[in-house]
Coordinates of C-alpha atoms and ligand atoms in Angstrom, one line a residue:
M1 CA 0.0 0.0 0.0
K2 CA 1.4 3.4 -1.0
I3 CA 0.3 6.1 1.4
V4 CA 0.4 9.7 0.1
I5 CA -0.3 12.4 2.7
L6 CA -1.1 15.9 1.4
K7 CA -2.1 19.2 3.0
N8 CA -5.7 19.4 2.0
S9 CA -8.6 18.0 -0.1
D10 CA -7.6 20.1 -3.1
E11 CA -4.2 18.6 -3.2
V12 CA -5.7 15.1 -2.7
A13 CA -8.1 15.6 -5.7
A14 CA -5.3 17.0 -7.9
Y15 CA -2.9 14.2 -7.1
G16 CA -5.7 11.6 -7.7
A17 CA -6.8 13.2 -11.0
D18 CA -3.2 13.3 -12.2
I19 CA -3.0 9.5 -11.7
F20 CA -6.1 9.0 -13.9
V21 CA -5.0 11.5 -16.6
R22 CA -1.6 9.8 -16.9
F23 CA -3.2 6.4 -16.9
I24 CA -5.6 7.2 -19.7
S25 CA -2.9 8.9 -21.7
K26 CA -1.0 5.7 -21.7
K27 CA -4.1 3.5 -22.2
P28 CA -6.8 5.5 -24.0
A29 CA -9.2 2.5 -23.9
A30 CA -8.8 2.1 -20.1
V31 CA -11.5 0.5 -18.0
L32 CA -12.2 2.8 -15.1
G33 CA -13.9 1.8 -11.8
L34 CA -15.6 4.9 -10.4
A35 CA -17.1 6.0 -7.1
T36 CA -19.8 8.4 -5.9
G37 CA -20.1 10.3 -2.6
S38 CA -18.6 13.7 -1.6
T39 CA -14.9 12.8 -1.8
P40 CA -14.5 12.2 -5.6
V41 CA -16.4 15.3 -6.7
A42 CA -13.3 17.5 -6.6
L43 CA -11.3 14.9 -8.6
Y44 CA -14.1 14.7 -11.2
K45 CA -13.9 18.5 -11.5
Q46 CA -10.2 18.2 -12.2
L47 CA -10.8 15.5 -14.8
I48 CA -13.3 17.8 -16.5
S49 CA -10.9 20.6 -16.6
A50 CA -8.1 18.3 -17.9
Y51 CA -10.5 17.3 -20.7
E52 CA -11.4 21.0 -21.4
Q53 CA -7.7 21.8 -21.7
N54 CA -7.2 18.8 -24.1
R55 CA -5.0 17.0 -21.7
V56 CA -7.1 13.9 -21.8
S57 CA -9.9 12.3 -23.9
F58 CA -12.4 9.8 -22.6
K59 CA -13.6 8.8 -26.1
A60 CA -12.4 5.2 -25.8
V61 CA -12.7 4.8 -22.0
S62 CA -15.2 2.5 -20.4
T63 CA -16.4 2.8 -16.8
F64 CA -18.0 0.7 -14.1
N65 CA -19.4 2.3 -11.0
L66 CA -19.0 0.6 -7.7
D67 CA -22.6 0.7 -6.5
E68 CA -26.1 1.9 -6.7
Y69 CA -29.1 2.1 -4.4
L70 CA -31.6 -0.8 -4.8
G71 CA -35.1 0.4 -5.6
I72 CA -34.5 3.7 -7.3
A73 CA -34.3 4.3 -11.1
A74 CA -31.5 5.9 -13.0
E75 CA -33.5 9.1 -13.4
H76 CA -33.9 9.6 -9.7
P77 CA -31.8 12.6 -8.5
Q78 CA -30.3 10.5 -5.7
S79 CA -29.4 7.6 -7.9
Y80 CA -25.7 7.1 -8.5
R81 CA -26.3 7.0 -12.3
Y82 CA -27.8 10.5 -12.0
F83 CA -24.8 11.6 -9.9
M84 CA -22.3 10.3 -12.4
N85 CA -24.0 11.9 -15.4
H86 CA -24.1 15.3 -13.6
Q87 CA -20.8 15.2 -11.9
L88 CA -18.7 13.8 -14.8
F89 CA -20.2 12.1 -17.8
N90 CA -22.2 15.1 -19.1
H91 CA -19.1 17.2 -19.1
I92 CA -16.6 15.0 -21.0
D93 CA -16.4 13.2 -24.3
I94 CA -17.2 9.8 -23.0
D95 CA -19.7 7.6 -24.9
K96 CA -22.4 7.0 -22.3
Q97 CA -23.0 3.5 -23.8
N98 CA -19.6 2.7 -22.3
T99 CA -20.6 3.8 -18.8
Q100 CA -22.1 1.2 -16.5
V101 CA -23.7 1.6 -13.1
P102 CA -25.5 -1.3 -11.4
Q103 CA -29.2 -1.3 -12.2
G104 CA -31.0 -0.1 -9.1
D105 CA -34.5 -0.7 -10.5
A106 CA -33.7 -4.1 -12.1
E107 CA -36.7 -6.5 -12.0
D108 CA -34.3 -9.2 -10.7
P109 CA -31.5 -7.4 -8.8
F110 CA -29.7 -10.7 -8.2
A111 CA -29.4 -11.4 -11.9
A112 CA -28.4 -7.8 -12.5
C113 CA -25.4 -8.3 -10.1
E114 CA -24.4 -11.4 -12.0
R115 CA -24.7 -9.6 -15.3
Y116 CA -22.5 -6.8 -13.9
E117 CA -19.7 -9.2 -12.9
S118 CA -19.9 -10.7 -16.4
A119 CA -19.8 -7.3 -18.1
I120 CA -16.6 -6.4 -16.1
K121 CA -15.0 -9.7 -17.1
K122 CA -16.0 -9.2 -20.7
K123 CA -14.1 -5.9 -20.7
G124 CA -11.0 -7.6 -19.5
G125 CA -11.4 -6.4 -15.9
I126 CA -11.0 -3.0 -14.3
D127 CA -7.7 -1.3 -14.9
I128 CA -7.9 1.4 -12.3
Q129 CA -10.5 1.7 -9.5
L130 CA -11.3 4.9 -7.7
L131 CA -12.5 4.4 -4.1
G132 CA -13.7 6.5 -1.1
I133 CA -14.0 5.1 2.4
G134 CA -16.9 5.1 4.8
R135 CA -16.4 6.2 8.4
N136 CA -16.9 2.5 9.3
G137 CA -14.3 1.4 6.8
H138 CA -16.6 0.4 4.0
I139 CA -15.6 0.4 0.4
G140 CA -18.3 0.4 -2.2
F141 CA -21.2 -0.6 0.0
N142 CA -19.3 -3.5 1.5
E143 CA -20.1 -2.9 5.1
P144 CA -18.2 -4.3 8.0
S145 CA -18.5 -8.1 8.1
S146 CA -18.6 -8.3 4.3
S147 CA -16.8 -11.3 2.9
L148 CA -13.3 -10.3 1.7
M149 CA -14.0 -12.6 -1.3
S150 CA -17.4 -11.1 -2.1
R151 CA -18.6 -10.3 -5.7
T152 CA -21.2 -7.9 -6.9
R153 CA -24.3 -8.5 -4.9
V154 CA -27.3 -7.1 -3.0
K155 CA -26.1 -5.7 0.3
T156 CA -27.9 -4.2 3.3
L157 CA -26.6 -0.9 4.5
T158 CA -25.7 -0.3 8.1
R159 CA -27.5 2.3 10.2
A160 CA -24.2 4.3 10.2
T161 CA -24.1 4.5 6.4
I162 CA -27.8 5.3 6.1
D163 CA -27.3 8.1 8.6
D164 CA -24.2 9.4 6.8
N165 CA -26.0 9.4 3.5
A166 CA -29.2 11.0 4.9
R167 CA -27.7 14.4 4.0
F168 CA -28.4 13.7 0.3
F169 CA -32.1 13.0 0.8
S170 CA -34.8 15.4 1.9
A171 CA -36.8 14.6 5.0
D172 CA -39.9 13.3 3.2
E173 CA -37.9 11.4 0.6
Y174 CA -37.6 7.6 0.5
Q175 CA -34.0 6.6 1.4
P176 CA -33.1 3.1 0.3
H177 CA -31.6 0.7 2.9
L178 CA -30.3 -1.8 0.3
S179 CA -27.8 -1.5 -2.5
L180 CA -26.1 -3.3 -5.3
T181 CA -22.4 -3.2 -4.9
M182 CA -19.3 -4.7 -6.4
G183 CA -17.8 -7.1 -3.9
I184 CA -14.4 -6.8 -2.1
G185 CA -13.2 -9.6 -4.3
T186 CA -14.3 -7.7 -7.4
I187 CA -12.5 -4.6 -6.2
L188 CA -9.3 -6.5 -5.3
E189 CA -9.2 -7.8 -8.9
S190 CA -8.8 -4.2 -10.3
K191 CA -5.3 -3.9 -11.6
K192 CA -4.7 -0.6 -9.7
V193 CA -6.7 1.0 -6.9
V194 CA -6.7 4.7 -5.9
L195 CA -8.5 5.5 -2.6
L196 CA -9.1 9.0 -1.5
A197 CA -10.0 10.1 2.1
T198 CA -10.2 13.6 3.5
G199 CA -11.2 15.2 6.7
E200 CA -10.9 14.2 10.4
S201 CA -14.1 12.1 10.3
K202 CA -12.2 9.6 8.2
A203 CA -9.1 9.4 10.5
D204 CA -10.2 6.2 12.4
A205 CA -11.2 4.4 9.2
V206 CA -7.9 5.3 7.5
K207 CA -5.9 4.1 10.5
A208 CA -7.8 0.8 10.6
M209 CA -7.3 0.4 6.8
V210 CA -3.6 1.1 6.8
E211 CA -2.3 0.0 10.1
G212 CA -5.0 -2.2 11.6
P213 CA -5.3 -6.0 11.1
L214 CA -6.6 -7.4 7.9
T215 CA -10.2 -7.9 8.9
A216 CA -13.8 -8.0 7.6
S217 CA -14.6 -5.5 10.4
C218 CA -12.8 -2.9 8.3
P219 CA -13.5 -3.9 4.7
A220 CA -10.9 -1.4 3.4
S221 CA -8.2 -3.3 5.2
A222 CA -8.5 -5.9 2.4
L223 CA -6.5 -3.4 0.3
Q224 CA -3.4 -4.4 2.3
M225 CA -3.5 -7.5 0.1
H226 CA -3.6 -5.5 -3.2
Q227 CA -0.4 -5.3 -5.2
D228 CA -0.9 -1.7 -6.5
A229 CA -3.1 0.3 -4.1
V230 CA -2.5 4.0 -3.6
V231 CA -4.1 5.7 -0.6
I232 CA -4.2 9.5 -0.9
V233 CA -5.2 11.4 2.3
D234 CA -5.0 14.9 3.7
D235 CA -3.4 15.7 7.0
A236 CA -6.7 15.5 8.8
A237 CA -7.5 12.0 7.6
A238 CA -4.0 10.9 8.3
S239 CA -4.0 12.4 11.8
K240 CA -4.4 9.0 13.6
L241 CA -1.7 7.2 11.7
L242 CA 1.3 6.1 13.8
D243 CA 4.1 7.0 11.4
V244 CA 3.1 10.0 9.3
D245 CA 6.8 11.1 9.0
F246 CA 7.8 7.7 7.6
Y247 CA 5.0 7.7 5.0
K248 CA 5.9 11.2 4.0
H249 CA 9.6 10.2 3.7
I250 CA 8.7 7.2 1.5
E251 CA 6.6 9.4 -0.8
M252 CA 9.5 11.8 -1.2
E253 CA 11.9 8.9 -2.1
N254 CA 9.3 7.6 -4.5
R255 CA 9.0 11.0 -6.2
K256 CA 12.8 11.1 -6.6
L257 CA 12.8 7.6 -8.1
N258 CA 10.0 8.4 -10.5
E259 CA 11.8 11.5 -11.7
R260 CA 15.1 9.6 -12.1
F261 CA 13.5 6.7 -14.0
D262 CA 10.8 8.8 -15.7
R263 CA 7.9 6.7 -14.4
Ligands
LIG301 C1 -19.8 5.4 -3.2 C2 -19.1 4.5 -2.3 C3 -18.9 4.7 -0.9 C4 -18.2 6.1 -0.6 C5 -18.0 6.2 0.9 C6 -17.5 7.6 1.3 O1 -19.8 5.0 -4.5 O2 -18.7 3.5 -2.8 O3 -18.1 3.7 -0.3 O4 -17.0 6.1 -1.2 O5 -19.3 6.1 1.6 O6 -18.4 8.6 0.9 P1 -18.0 10.1 1.0 O7 -17.0 10.4 0.0 O8 -19.3 10.8 0.7 O9 -17.5 10.4 2.4

């Protein structure tokens, strides 16, 4: 796991976006795994401006989102499909036919999950997966106690996640308690993983993910098993890590190596 600690959320977004821009420049038909929530919004803004400045094109890119609420349709303003269209897809040159989000209103959600896994496989797997992290350590909607081998499936949300996400729903609006989510096994198969976390509210989850034991109690700790996972955090989200200076030192050494070997 590579830990990058930066001053603030703007730097986190810029660093993360740069990874994606470079990746797509090298592989224009990259398969991206994408996330919703508050954290990636600033990164998506950076990708949009990179596109506007002709630094990147998404014409040949395909995407798979991590998750979707069960029981709401794509047109619903709180659906993750709606979020992706408005936060990213509508502003770049991606072919929407190449963008996939699990189908929240599928007649048979279980079959929809199986189809989603097959579609990812058919594309040759996800090249680079963007992740946020829940305060309880969830990735996607893989809540604590999720199987570390899990695949895309229907998942019940914890009370903590429902409460955290209530801010997106108005008081009289139906808020789903179930979701369709890529599994931890699905995420671990991505060739590269980029996780962003900002703010003090994520400090405990970041500590458990990076320095805690590998445990289903903190689903994100499964990333300790990934060969190419980059965790990008701001000082506040890193504030409970034991060895901040060491992680910063490694990152400085990595930057020097990258410059020297042009990586
Ligand atoms: C969203 C997702 C979730 C979020 C997590 C953090 O697609 O997969 O795991 O990344 O809940 O959400 P924010 O960024 O809103 O704190």
